[in-house]
Amino acid sequence: LPRWFHDILPGTCITQANEQSVRETTEVIRQARALTEEILQPVRKERTVSIENTLSFDRDDVIYLDAPEGCILAGGYKQQPATDLKGNKKLVVGGVTIPAFSAKAFDFEPGTISGVSPFRYEADKLETPFFTAVFDNRGFISSLIDKRVRRELKGDGYALNTFLIAEDVPGGDYDNWDIDADCECKFKDTAKLVSRSVISDGEVEFRIRSEYKLTEKSTLRQDMIFYSESPEIRFDAIIDWQDTHRFLKTAFDTTIHTDFARHEIQFGYIERSTNRNTAVEKAKFEVSNYKYTDISETRYGVAILNDCKYGITAKDSGLRLSLHKGGNRPDYRGDKGEHECCYSFYPHEGGFGAAGVIRPAYMLNYKPLICEGSLHEDSLVRVSADNIIVEAVKPLEDSENAYLLRLYETEGTQTNTKISFTDPVKGLALTNMLEEVTQELMTAQETELTFHAFEIKTLKVSY
């Protein structure tokens, strides 16, 4: 049994290990949520909600709130009601900016939503502030024109977000560990549309809900969401998977011309070829990505952002994100059951960069903390360069009066940045990963650091 435990992450462990992991992970999540509530401790106040930004940059994405019946968020924000895939009623709010590492309180007030929708939908054609989208008879995007640059994004091949299924019987010992190259030849467009309807249309978002029959046994329900103030097209999905030896992908065949794709890894990204000219390139028919994969020209590009699906194919101008793999060895159940995931198609002006790809990927993965009551926290720290991100904040292991900031450069370029602190600082120093001081810095409320490409720095802050 112990020899299988290291395989829990790729899903290649035995049944008992999976069951134990579910129990233990559920308990870890429960404890983390309890500790978060204990630490935040908002002042109890009716019809007030507080939003905490745990990221090191200001976030201005759409917020989803549980609102009292008959109430809207005070302050003149764009907002509308919506119901998610689980049936939860939400108040969708746009135009809210939460500074880095801070919390703000907002009041609800009685009222009705009277804003005008900027979306126009008729005869399978949707006009948004960013796009003209045309849908085929199954709800996939057969044409997507970015109005900002008057460019068609749907390239040769499948409509955007087409679901593909392949038989997946690897020749190796373990189904979920191996993917054979001939699997690429087996993917077929067989999904059948069961139902499709507009769920929400307002100032902030336009939401279309579709249900698909993937196979005779498996189904998928999905919300396709367009936003009024962002070029992101988000796909929230619940997959009811009952198959074995099947592989599910979603295809995005674009018009981007590039020889390389950028796939995020921890503390940076790796460039891989989108061609299949050499034996090495041919072996990379399925590669890993973390929060994003991006293909860009010098002045325009598209990214696939995702919150939990870490395998992808990048070939020529196409990206195909792996959504599910139903091997049944060594776990005979084949990962059957309901699975939730969220991914986004994110076109951006200009080439690859922090503003157009990396920050949106972080915001998709790290939701704001929302709690009832009044809570106000000033920014713990502010970083001036948008390509420098604070990946972690933690207490120092051997001191109660210091904490560590672990920062890294995200784009692959040398950068100077200012780091400012709100609370009084009694000492600053750089450390290694073992938290051993390597360089004392001048004590000040603001310091400047130079990062080389993808460099990681650990900053000790004494207070």
mmCIF file of N, CA and C in Angstrom, residues 171-268:
data_model
loop_
_atom_site.group_PDB
_atom_site.id
_atom_site.type_symbol
_atom_site.label_atom_id
_atom_site.label_comp_id
_atom_site.label_asym_id
_atom_site.label_seq_id
_atom_site.Cartn_x
_atom_site.Cartn_y
_atom_site.Cartn_z
ATOM 1 N N GLY A 171 -0.823 1.478 -23.744
ATOM 2 C CA GLY A 171 -0.135 0.208 -23.796
ATOM 3 C C GLY A 171 0.703 -0.089 -22.565
ATOM 4 N N GLY A 172 0.841 0.907 -21.662
ATOM 5 C CA GLY A 172 1.643 0.710 -20.465
ATOM 6 C C GLY A 172 0.876 -0.021 -19.377
ATOM 7 N N ASP A 173 1.466 -0.048 -18.191
ATOM 8 C CA ASP A 173 0.889 -0.813 -17.086
ATOM 9 C C ASP A 173 -0.295 -0.114 -16.420
ATOM 10 N N TYR A 174 -0.296 1.229 -16.416
ATOM 11 C CA TYR A 174 -1.269 1.939 -15.589
ATOM 12 C C TYR A 174 -2.006 2.987 -16.419
ATOM 13 N N ASP A 175 -3.326 2.845 -16.469
ATOM 14 C CA ASP A 175 -4.155 3.678 -17.351
ATOM 15 C C ASP A 175 -3.944 5.164 -17.150
ATOM 16 N N ASN A 176 -3.987 5.615 -15.897
ATOM 17 C CA ASN A 176 -3.979 7.048 -15.641
ATOM 18 C C ASN A 176 -2.588 7.655 -15.673
ATOM 19 N N TRP A 177 -1.573 6.818 -15.699
ATOM 20 C CA TRP A 177 -0.226 7.348 -15.805
ATOM 21 C C TRP A 177 0.127 7.621 -17.264
ATOM 22 N N ASP A 178 -0.306 6.746 -18.130
ATOM 23 C CA ASP A 178 0.150 6.771 -19.521
ATOM 24 C C ASP A 178 -0.888 7.373 -20.464
ATOM 25 N N ILE A 179 -0.384 8.083 -21.477
ATOM 26 C CA ILE A 179 -1.176 8.510 -22.631
ATOM 27 C C ILE A 179 -0.354 8.163 -23.865
ATOM 28 N N ASP A 180 -0.899 7.387 -24.746
ATOM 29 C CA ASP A 180 -0.182 7.012 -25.965
ATOM 30 C C ASP A 180 -0.411 8.046 -27.057
ATOM 31 N N ALA A 181 0.597 8.207 -27.905
ATOM 32 C CA ALA A 181 0.533 9.228 -28.951
ATOM 33 C C ALA A 181 -0.613 8.998 -29.918
ATOM 34 N N ASP A 182 -0.992 7.738 -30.157
ATOM 35 C CA ASP A 182 -2.070 7.488 -31.116
ATOM 36 C C ASP A 182 -3.432 7.935 -30.593
ATOM 37 N N CYS A 183 -3.490 8.332 -29.315
ATOM 38 C CA CYS A 183 -4.748 8.848 -28.765
ATOM 39 C C CYS A 183 -5.205 10.097 -29.526
ATOM 40 N N GLU A 184 -4.230 10.889 -30.008
ATOM 41 C CA GLU A 184 -4.567 12.098 -30.759
ATOM 42 C C GLU A 184 -5.405 11.792 -31.990
ATOM 43 N N CYS A 185 -5.141 10.660 -32.608
ATOM 44 C CA CYS A 185 -5.857 10.300 -33.835
ATOM 45 C C CYS A 185 -7.281 9.818 -33.550
ATOM 46 N N LYS A 186 -7.575 9.542 -32.319
ATOM 47 C CA LYS A 186 -8.854 8.929 -31.972
ATOM 48 C C LYS A 186 -9.920 9.939 -31.527
ATOM 49 N N PHE A 187 -9.542 11.187 -31.260
ATOM 50 C CA PHE A 187 -10.514 12.156 -30.760
ATOM 51 C C PHE A 187 -11.586 12.437 -31.814
ATOM 52 N N LYS A 188 -12.822 12.375 -31.363
ATOM 53 C CA LYS A 188 -13.953 12.614 -32.256
ATOM 54 C C LYS A 188 -14.937 13.592 -31.627
ATOM 55 N N ASP A 189 -15.584 14.334 -32.483
ATOM 56 C CA ASP A 189 -16.584 15.326 -32.070
ATOM 57 C C ASP A 189 -17.948 14.640 -32.049
ATOM 58 N N THR A 190 -18.312 14.115 -30.880
ATOM 59 C CA THR A 190 -19.546 13.322 -30.801
ATOM 60 C C THR A 190 -20.557 13.864 -29.786
ATOM 61 N N ALA A 191 -20.246 14.964 -29.116
ATOM 62 C CA ALA A 191 -21.152 15.488 -28.090
ATOM 63 C C ALA A 191 -22.475 15.933 -28.703
ATOM 64 N N LYS A 192 -23.559 15.634 -28.009
ATOM 65 C CA LYS A 192 -24.896 16.012 -28.473
ATOM 66 C C LYS A 192 -25.504 17.020 -27.511
ATOM 67 N N LEU A 193 -26.047 18.090 -28.067
ATOM 68 C CA LEU A 193 -26.690 19.114 -27.243
ATOM 69 C C LEU A 193 -28.048 18.621 -26.769
ATOM 70 N N VAL A 194 -28.264 18.688 -25.458
ATOM 71 C CA VAL A 194 -29.543 18.275 -24.871
ATOM 72 C C VAL A 194 -30.447 19.475 -24.646
ATOM 73 N N SER A 195 -29.881 20.548 -24.096
ATOM 74 C CA SER A 195 -30.677 21.765 -23.843
ATOM 75 C C SER A 195 -29.753 22.970 -23.811
ATOM 76 N N ARG A 196 -30.345 24.139 -24.044
ATOM 77 C CA ARG A 196 -29.549 25.369 -24.067
ATOM 78 C C ARG A 196 -30.484 26.540 -23.818
ATOM 79 N N SER A 197 -30.116 27.439 -22.902
ATOM 80 C CA SER A 197 -30.952 28.592 -22.601
ATOM 81 C C SER A 197 -30.131 29.709 -21.986
ATOM 82 N N VAL A 198 -30.624 30.930 -22.114
ATOM 83 C CA VAL A 198 -29.991 32.099 -21.496
ATOM 84 C C VAL A 198 -30.440 32.166 -20.041
ATOM 85 N N ILE A 199 -29.492 32.161 -19.120
ATOM 86 C CA ILE A 199 -29.786 32.160 -17.692
ATOM 87 C C ILE A 199 -29.750 33.555 -17.099
ATOM 88 N N SER A 200 -28.828 34.399 -17.615
ATOM 89 C CA SER A 200 -28.680 35.733 -17.041
ATOM 90 C C SER A 200 -28.218 36.700 -18.122
ATOM 91 N N ASP A 201 -28.833 37.868 -18.144
ATOM 92 C CA ASP A 201 -28.502 38.910 -19.113
ATOM 93 C C ASP A 201 -28.650 40.254 -18.414
ATOM 94 N N GLY A 202 -27.521 40.931 -18.151
ATOM 95 C CA GLY A 202 -27.586 42.183 -17.422
ATOM 96 C C GLY A 202 -26.394 43.076 -17.693
ATOM 97 N N GLU A 203 -26.155 44.001 -16.781
ATOM 98 C CA GLU A 203 -25.071 44.969 -16.951
ATOM 99 C C GLU A 203 -23.691 44.325 -16.899
ATOM 100 N N VAL A 204 -23.561 43.215 -16.172
ATOM 101 C CA VAL A 204 -22.242 42.658 -15.869
ATOM 102 C C VAL A 204 -21.901 41.467 -16.746
ATOM 103 N N GLU A 205 -22.842 40.531 -16.916
ATOM 104 C CA GLU A 205 -22.521 39.302 -17.626
ATOM 105 C C GLU A 205 -23.697 38.816 -18.461
ATOM 106 N N PHE A 206 -23.356 37.954 -19.423
ATOM 107 C CA PHE A 206 -24.348 37.241 -20.221
ATOM 108 C C PHE A 206 -24.017 35.767 -20.082
ATOM 109 N N ARG A 207 -24.973 34.986 -19.573
ATOM 110 C CA ARG A 207 -24.711 33.592 -19.219
ATOM 111 C C ARG A 207 -25.648 32.663 -19.987
ATOM 112 N N ILE A 208 -25.033 31.717 -20.722
ATOM 113 C CA ILE A 208 -25.776 30.713 -21.464
ATOM 114 C C ILE A 208 -25.492 29.350 -20.836
ATOM 115 N N ARG A 209 -26.547 28.627 -20.499
ATOM 116 C CA ARG A 209 -26.395 27.306 -19.884
ATOM 117 C C ARG A 209 -26.735 26.218 -20.895
ATOM 118 N N SER A 210 -25.819 25.261 -21.036
ATOM 119 C CA SER A 210 -26.010 24.161 -21.980
ATOM 120 C C SER A 210 -25.782 22.834 -21.280
ATOM 121 N N GLU A 211 -26.483 21.822 -21.749
ATOM 122 C CA GLU A 211 -26.253 20.469 -21.263
ATOM 123 C C GLU A 211 -25.940 19.582 -22.465
ATOM 124 N N TYR A 212 -24.888 18.758 -22.314
ATOM 125 C CA TYR A 212 -24.440 17.910 -23.406
ATOM 126 C C TYR A 212 -24.419 16.451 -22.968
ATOM 127 N N LYS A 213 -24.745 15.586 -23.907
ATOM 128 C CA LYS A 213 -24.545 14.152 -23.729
ATOM 129 C C LYS A 213 -23.227 13.808 -24.404
ATOM 130 N N LEU A 214 -22.204 13.521 -23.591
ATOM 131 C CA LEU A 214 -20.880 13.254 -24.134
ATOM 132 C C LEU A 214 -20.791 11.860 -24.734
ATOM 133 N N THR A 215 -21.313 10.892 -23.999
ATOM 134 C CA THR A 215 -21.364 9.502 -24.434
ATOM 135 C C THR A 215 -22.717 8.948 -24.006
ATOM 136 N N GLU A 216 -22.909 7.656 -24.165
ATOM 137 C CA GLU A 216 -24.143 7.037 -23.703
ATOM 138 C C GLU A 216 -24.272 7.106 -22.183
ATOM 139 N N LYS A 217 -23.146 7.272 -21.481
ATOM 140 C CA LYS A 217 -23.159 7.227 -20.021
ATOM 141 C C LYS A 217 -22.868 8.576 -19.359
ATOM 142 N N SER A 218 -22.105 9.427 -19.985
ATOM 143 C CA SER A 218 -21.598 10.640 -19.335
ATOM 144 C C SER A 218 -22.224 11.897 -19.921
ATOM 145 N N THR A 219 -22.436 12.888 -19.049
ATOM 146 C CA THR A 219 -23.020 14.168 -19.460
ATOM 147 C C THR A 219 -22.193 15.323 -18.899
ATOM 148 N N LEU A 220 -22.432 16.498 -19.446
ATOM 149 C CA LEU A 220 -21.744 17.709 -18.998
ATOM 150 C C LEU A 220 -22.717 18.873 -19.031
ATOM 151 N N ARG A 221 -22.787 19.613 -17.927
ATOM 152 C CA ARG A 221 -23.553 20.861 -17.869
ATOM 153 C C ARG A 221 -22.572 22.011 -17.760
ATOM 154 N N GLN A 222 -22.825 23.068 -18.529
ATOM 155 C CA GLN A 222 -21.853 24.154 -18.576
ATOM 156 C C GLN A 222 -22.511 25.515 -18.740
ATOM 157 N N ASP A 223 -21.969 26.499 -18.016
ATOM 158 C CA ASP A 223 -22.324 27.903 -18.215
ATOM 159 C C ASP A 223 -21.218 28.581 -19.006
ATOM 160 N N MET A 224 -21.589 29.186 -20.135
ATOM 161 C CA MET A 224 -20.662 30.001 -20.917
ATOM 162 C C MET A 224 -20.958 31.457 -20.581
ATOM 163 N N ILE A 225 -19.956 32.181 -20.067
ATOM 164 C CA ILE A 225 -20.194 33.511 -19.508
ATOM 165 C C ILE A 225 -19.352 34.548 -20.242
ATOM 166 N N PHE A 226 -20.025 35.550 -20.788
ATOM 167 C CA PHE A 226 -19.380 36.714 -21.387
ATOM 168 C C PHE A 226 -19.517 37.889 -20.427
ATOM 169 N N TYR A 227 -18.495 38.744 -20.377
ATOM 170 C CA TYR A 227 -18.503 39.870 -19.442
ATOM 171 C C TYR A 227 -18.526 41.197 -20.179
ATOM 172 N N SER A 228 -19.092 42.198 -19.516
ATOM 173 C CA SER A 228 -19.215 43.516 -20.140
ATOM 174 C C SER A 228 -17.940 44.341 -20.035
ATOM 175 N N GLU A 229 -17.074 44.035 -19.065
ATOM 176 C CA GLU A 229 -15.878 44.848 -18.859
ATOM 177 C C GLU A 229 -14.594 44.028 -18.927
ATOM 178 N N SER A 230 -14.652 42.849 -19.495
ATOM 179 C CA SER A 230 -13.483 41.999 -19.614
ATOM 180 C C SER A 230 -13.602 41.139 -20.866
ATOM 181 N N PRO A 231 -12.481 40.879 -21.555
ATOM 182 C CA PRO A 231 -12.534 40.013 -22.734
ATOM 183 C C PRO A 231 -12.565 38.529 -22.384
ATOM 184 N N GLU A 232 -12.607 38.200 -21.114
ATOM 185 C CA GLU A 232 -12.646 36.797 -20.697
ATOM 186 C C GLU A 232 -13.970 36.153 -21.095
ATOM 187 N N ILE A 233 -13.882 34.934 -21.616
ATOM 188 C CA ILE A 233 -15.059 34.082 -21.812
ATOM 189 C C ILE A 233 -14.869 32.885 -20.899
ATOM 190 N N ARG A 234 -15.707 32.790 -19.894
ATOM 191 C CA ARG A 234 -15.515 31.783 -18.845
ATOM 192 C C ARG A 234 -16.462 30.607 -19.064
ATOM 193 N N PHE A 235 -15.969 29.419 -18.714
ATOM 194 C CA PHE A 235 -16.754 28.200 -18.841
ATOM 195 C C PHE A 235 -16.759 27.481 -17.496
ATOM 196 N N ASP A 236 -17.897 27.516 -16.811
ATOM 197 C CA ASP A 236 -18.081 26.752 -15.578
ATOM 198 C C ASP A 236 -18.756 25.434 -15.943
ATOM 199 N N ALA A 237 -18.216 24.325 -15.467
ATOM 200 C CA ALA A 237 -18.739 23.025 -15.899
ATOM 201 C C ALA A 237 -18.863 22.056 -14.736
ATOM 202 N N ILE A 238 -19.882 21.217 -14.821
ATOM 203 C CA ILE A 238 -20.036 20.052 -13.950
ATOM 204 C C ILE A 238 -20.145 18.831 -14.858
ATOM 205 N N ILE A 239 -19.178 17.920 -14.714
ATOM 206 C CA ILE A 239 -19.121 16.719 -15.543
ATOM 207 C C ILE A 239 -19.612 15.532 -14.728
ATOM 208 N N ASP A 240 -20.628 14.857 -15.221
ATOM 209 C CA ASP A 240 -21.086 13.604 -14.608
ATOM 210 C C ASP A 240 -20.449 12.476 -15.414
ATOM 211 N N TRP A 241 -19.339 11.957 -14.891
ATOM 212 C CA TRP A 241 -18.518 11.017 -15.644
ATOM 213 C C TRP A 241 -18.820 9.589 -15.200
ATOM 214 N N GLN A 242 -19.209 8.748 -16.148
ATOM 215 C CA GLN A 242 -19.542 7.355 -15.853
ATOM 216 C C GLN A 242 -18.844 6.389 -16.808
ATOM 217 N N ASP A 243 -17.833 6.872 -17.537
ATOM 218 C CA ASP A 243 -17.140 6.047 -18.528
ATOM 219 C C ASP A 243 -15.803 5.553 -18.003
ATOM 220 N N THR A 244 -15.282 4.530 -18.631
ATOM 221 C CA THR A 244 -13.907 4.103 -18.422
ATOM 222 C C THR A 244 -13.206 4.058 -19.768
ATOM 223 N N HIS A 245 -11.898 4.247 -19.721
ATOM 224 C CA HIS A 245 -11.077 4.219 -20.932
ATOM 225 C C HIS A 245 -11.583 5.209 -21.983
ATOM 226 N N ARG A 246 -11.938 6.391 -21.516
ATOM 227 C CA ARG A 246 -12.297 7.492 -22.407
ATOM 228 C C ARG A 246 -11.541 8.736 -21.955
ATOM 229 N N PHE A 247 -11.245 9.620 -22.905
ATOM 230 C CA PHE A 247 -10.460 10.831 -22.643
ATOM 231 C C PHE A 247 -11.255 12.008 -23.206
ATOM 232 N N LEU A 248 -11.482 13.037 -22.386
ATOM 233 C CA LEU A 248 -12.283 14.201 -22.778
ATOM 234 C C LEU A 248 -11.411 15.446 -22.866
ATOM 235 N N LYS A 249 -11.523 16.144 -23.979
ATOM 236 C CA LYS A 249 -10.845 17.431 -24.165
ATOM 237 C C LYS A 249 -11.822 18.475 -24.675
ATOM 238 N N THR A 250 -11.437 19.756 -24.514
ATOM 239 C CA THR A 250 -12.158 20.843 -25.155
ATOM 240 C C THR A 250 -11.190 21.557 -26.084
ATOM 241 N N ALA A 251 -11.645 21.849 -27.321
ATOM 242 C CA ALA A 251 -10.758 22.338 -28.377
ATOM 243 C C ALA A 251 -10.963 23.829 -28.625
ATOM 244 N N PHE A 252 -9.853 24.534 -28.787
ATOM 245 C CA PHE A 252 -9.860 25.940 -29.168
ATOM 246 C C PHE A 252 -8.867 26.110 -30.319
ATOM 247 N N ASP A 253 -9.370 26.000 -31.547
ATOM 248 C CA ASP A 253 -8.540 26.175 -32.741
ATOM 249 C C ASP A 253 -8.624 27.634 -33.162
ATOM 250 N N THR A 254 -7.498 28.347 -33.118
ATOM 251 C CA THR A 254 -7.487 29.803 -33.250
ATOM 252 C C THR A 254 -6.771 30.240 -34.524
ATOM 253 N N THR A 255 -6.648 31.547 -34.685
ATOM 254 C CA THR A 255 -5.927 32.130 -35.821
ATOM 255 C C THR A 255 -4.582 32.708 -35.399
ATOM 256 N N ILE A 256 -4.118 32.381 -34.205
ATOM 257 C CA ILE A 256 -2.836 32.898 -33.731
ATOM 258 C C ILE A 256 -1.697 32.154 -34.435
ATOM 259 N N HIS A 257 -0.722 32.902 -34.947
ATOM 260 C CA HIS A 257 0.422 32.294 -35.628
ATOM 261 C C HIS A 257 1.652 32.426 -34.731
ATOM 262 N N THR A 258 2.122 31.310 -34.228
ATOM 263 C CA THR A 258 3.302 31.307 -33.361
ATOM 264 C C THR A 258 3.922 29.919 -33.352
ATOM 265 N N ASP A 259 5.222 29.883 -33.103
ATOM 266 C CA ASP A 259 5.925 28.597 -33.055
ATOM 267 C C ASP A 259 6.055 28.050 -31.643
ATOM 268 N N PHE A 260 5.681 28.851 -30.647
ATOM 269 C CA PHE A 260 5.856 28.418 -29.264
ATOM 270 C C PHE A 260 4.637 28.770 -28.422
ATOM 271 N N ALA A 261 4.372 27.945 -27.445
ATOM 272 C CA ALA A 261 3.348 28.213 -26.436
ATOM 273 C C ALA A 261 4.030 28.347 -25.085
ATOM 274 N N ARG A 262 3.481 29.191 -24.252
ATOM 275 C CA ARG A 262 3.990 29.353 -22.889
ATOM 276 C C ARG A 262 3.052 28.629 -21.929
ATOM 277 N N HIS A 263 3.616 27.679 -21.189
ATOM 278 C CA HIS A 263 2.849 26.905 -20.219
ATOM 279 C C HIS A 263 3.343 27.257 -18.827
ATOM 280 N N GLU A 264 2.442 27.663 -17.947
ATOM 281 C CA GLU A 264 2.897 28.040 -16.605
ATOM 282 C C GLU A 264 3.377 26.820 -15.830
ATOM 283 N N ILE A 265 4.485 26.998 -15.136
ATOM 284 C CA ILE A 265 4.968 26.070 -14.133
ATOM 285 C C ILE A 265 5.158 26.883 -12.855
ATOM 286 N N GLN A 266 5.555 26.237 -11.764
ATOM 287 C CA GLN A 266 5.722 26.993 -10.527
ATOM 288 C C GLN A 266 6.817 28.046 -10.691
ATOM 289 N N PHE A 267 6.512 29.278 -10.312
ATOM 290 C CA PHE A 267 7.445 30.407 -10.370
ATOM 291 C C PHE A 267 7.906 30.710 -11.795
ATOM 292 N N GLY A 268 7.009 30.631 -12.759
ATOM 293 C CA GLY A 268 7.373 31.020 -14.103
ATOM 294 C C GLY A 268 6.615 30.237 -15.158
#
